[in-house]
């Protein structure tokens, strides 16, 4: 397994992983800092429910990152956003940069 080289992980985001809904609303895990490569560009992506939506940022994170759809993310500039989809990019042993692609609103 080959991960994204550490020297490319130039940005730090904070992820509060979505855990579901409770009696008092949505439930999130404690905030976790994540080193990543952040690409702040607007593009059309497909959400977990299959709907096309607009993403303003994409973070390329280590494969072990936990950021399911609905998770809250704080970007380096302090802007808060929500995960649209998290796509596992695993080469299955091929020499590719395995990572989690986190698409955000």
mmCIF file of C-alpha atoms in Angstrom, residues 43-49 51-57 67-71 73 81-87 101-105:
data_model
loop_
_atom_site.group_PDB
_atom_site.id
_atom_site.type_symbol
_atom_site.label_atom_id
_atom_site.label_comp_id
_atom_site.label_asym_id
_atom_site.label_seq_id
_atom_site.Cartn_x
_atom_site.Cartn_y
_atom_site.Cartn_z
ATOM 1 C CA UNK A 43 -16.944 21.521 -9.266
ATOM 2 C CA UNK A 44 -19.971 19.307 -9.770
ATOM 3 C CA UNK A 45 -19.901 16.066 -7.728
ATOM 4 C CA UNK A 46 -22.305 13.241 -6.961
ATOM 5 C CA UNK A 47 -23.537 13.075 -3.365
ATOM 6 C CA UNK A 48 -23.914 9.798 -1.459
ATOM 7 C CA UNK A 49 -27.639 9.742 -2.357
ATOM 8 C CA UNK A 51 -27.841 13.647 -6.524
ATOM 9 C CA UNK A 52 -25.551 16.020 -8.404
ATOM 10 C CA UNK A 53 -24.398 18.912 -6.225
ATOM 11 C CA UNK A 54 -21.704 21.601 -6.146
ATOM 12 C CA UNK A 55 -18.528 21.109 -4.135
ATOM 13 C CA UNK A 56 -16.397 24.115 -3.186
ATOM 14 C CA UNK A 57 -13.458 22.170 -1.706
ATOM 15 C CA UNK A 67 -15.208 11.699 7.435
ATOM 16 C CA UNK A 68 -18.558 10.207 6.366
ATOM 17 C CA UNK A 69 -21.132 12.338 4.509
ATOM 18 C CA UNK A 70 -22.680 14.884 6.848
ATOM 19 C CA UNK A 71 -19.483 15.398 8.861
ATOM 20 C CA UNK A 73 -15.205 20.293 8.619
ATOM 21 C CA UNK A 81 -18.419 23.265 5.707
ATOM 22 C CA UNK A 82 -20.073 19.833 5.476
ATOM 23 C CA UNK A 83 -18.894 16.629 3.773
ATOM 24 C CA UNK A 84 -20.898 15.749 0.664
ATOM 25 C CA UNK A 85 -19.144 12.466 -0.020
ATOM 26 C CA UNK A 86 -15.965 10.616 1.002
ATOM 27 C CA UNK A 87 -14.459 8.374 -1.666
ATOM 28 C CA UNK A 101 -11.066 12.048 -1.255
ATOM 29 C CA UNK A 102 -13.356 14.210 0.890
ATOM 30 C CA UNK A 103 -15.732 16.377 -1.161
ATOM 31 C CA UNK A 104 -17.245 19.304 0.756
ATOM 32 C CA UNK A 105 -20.010 21.883 0.236
#
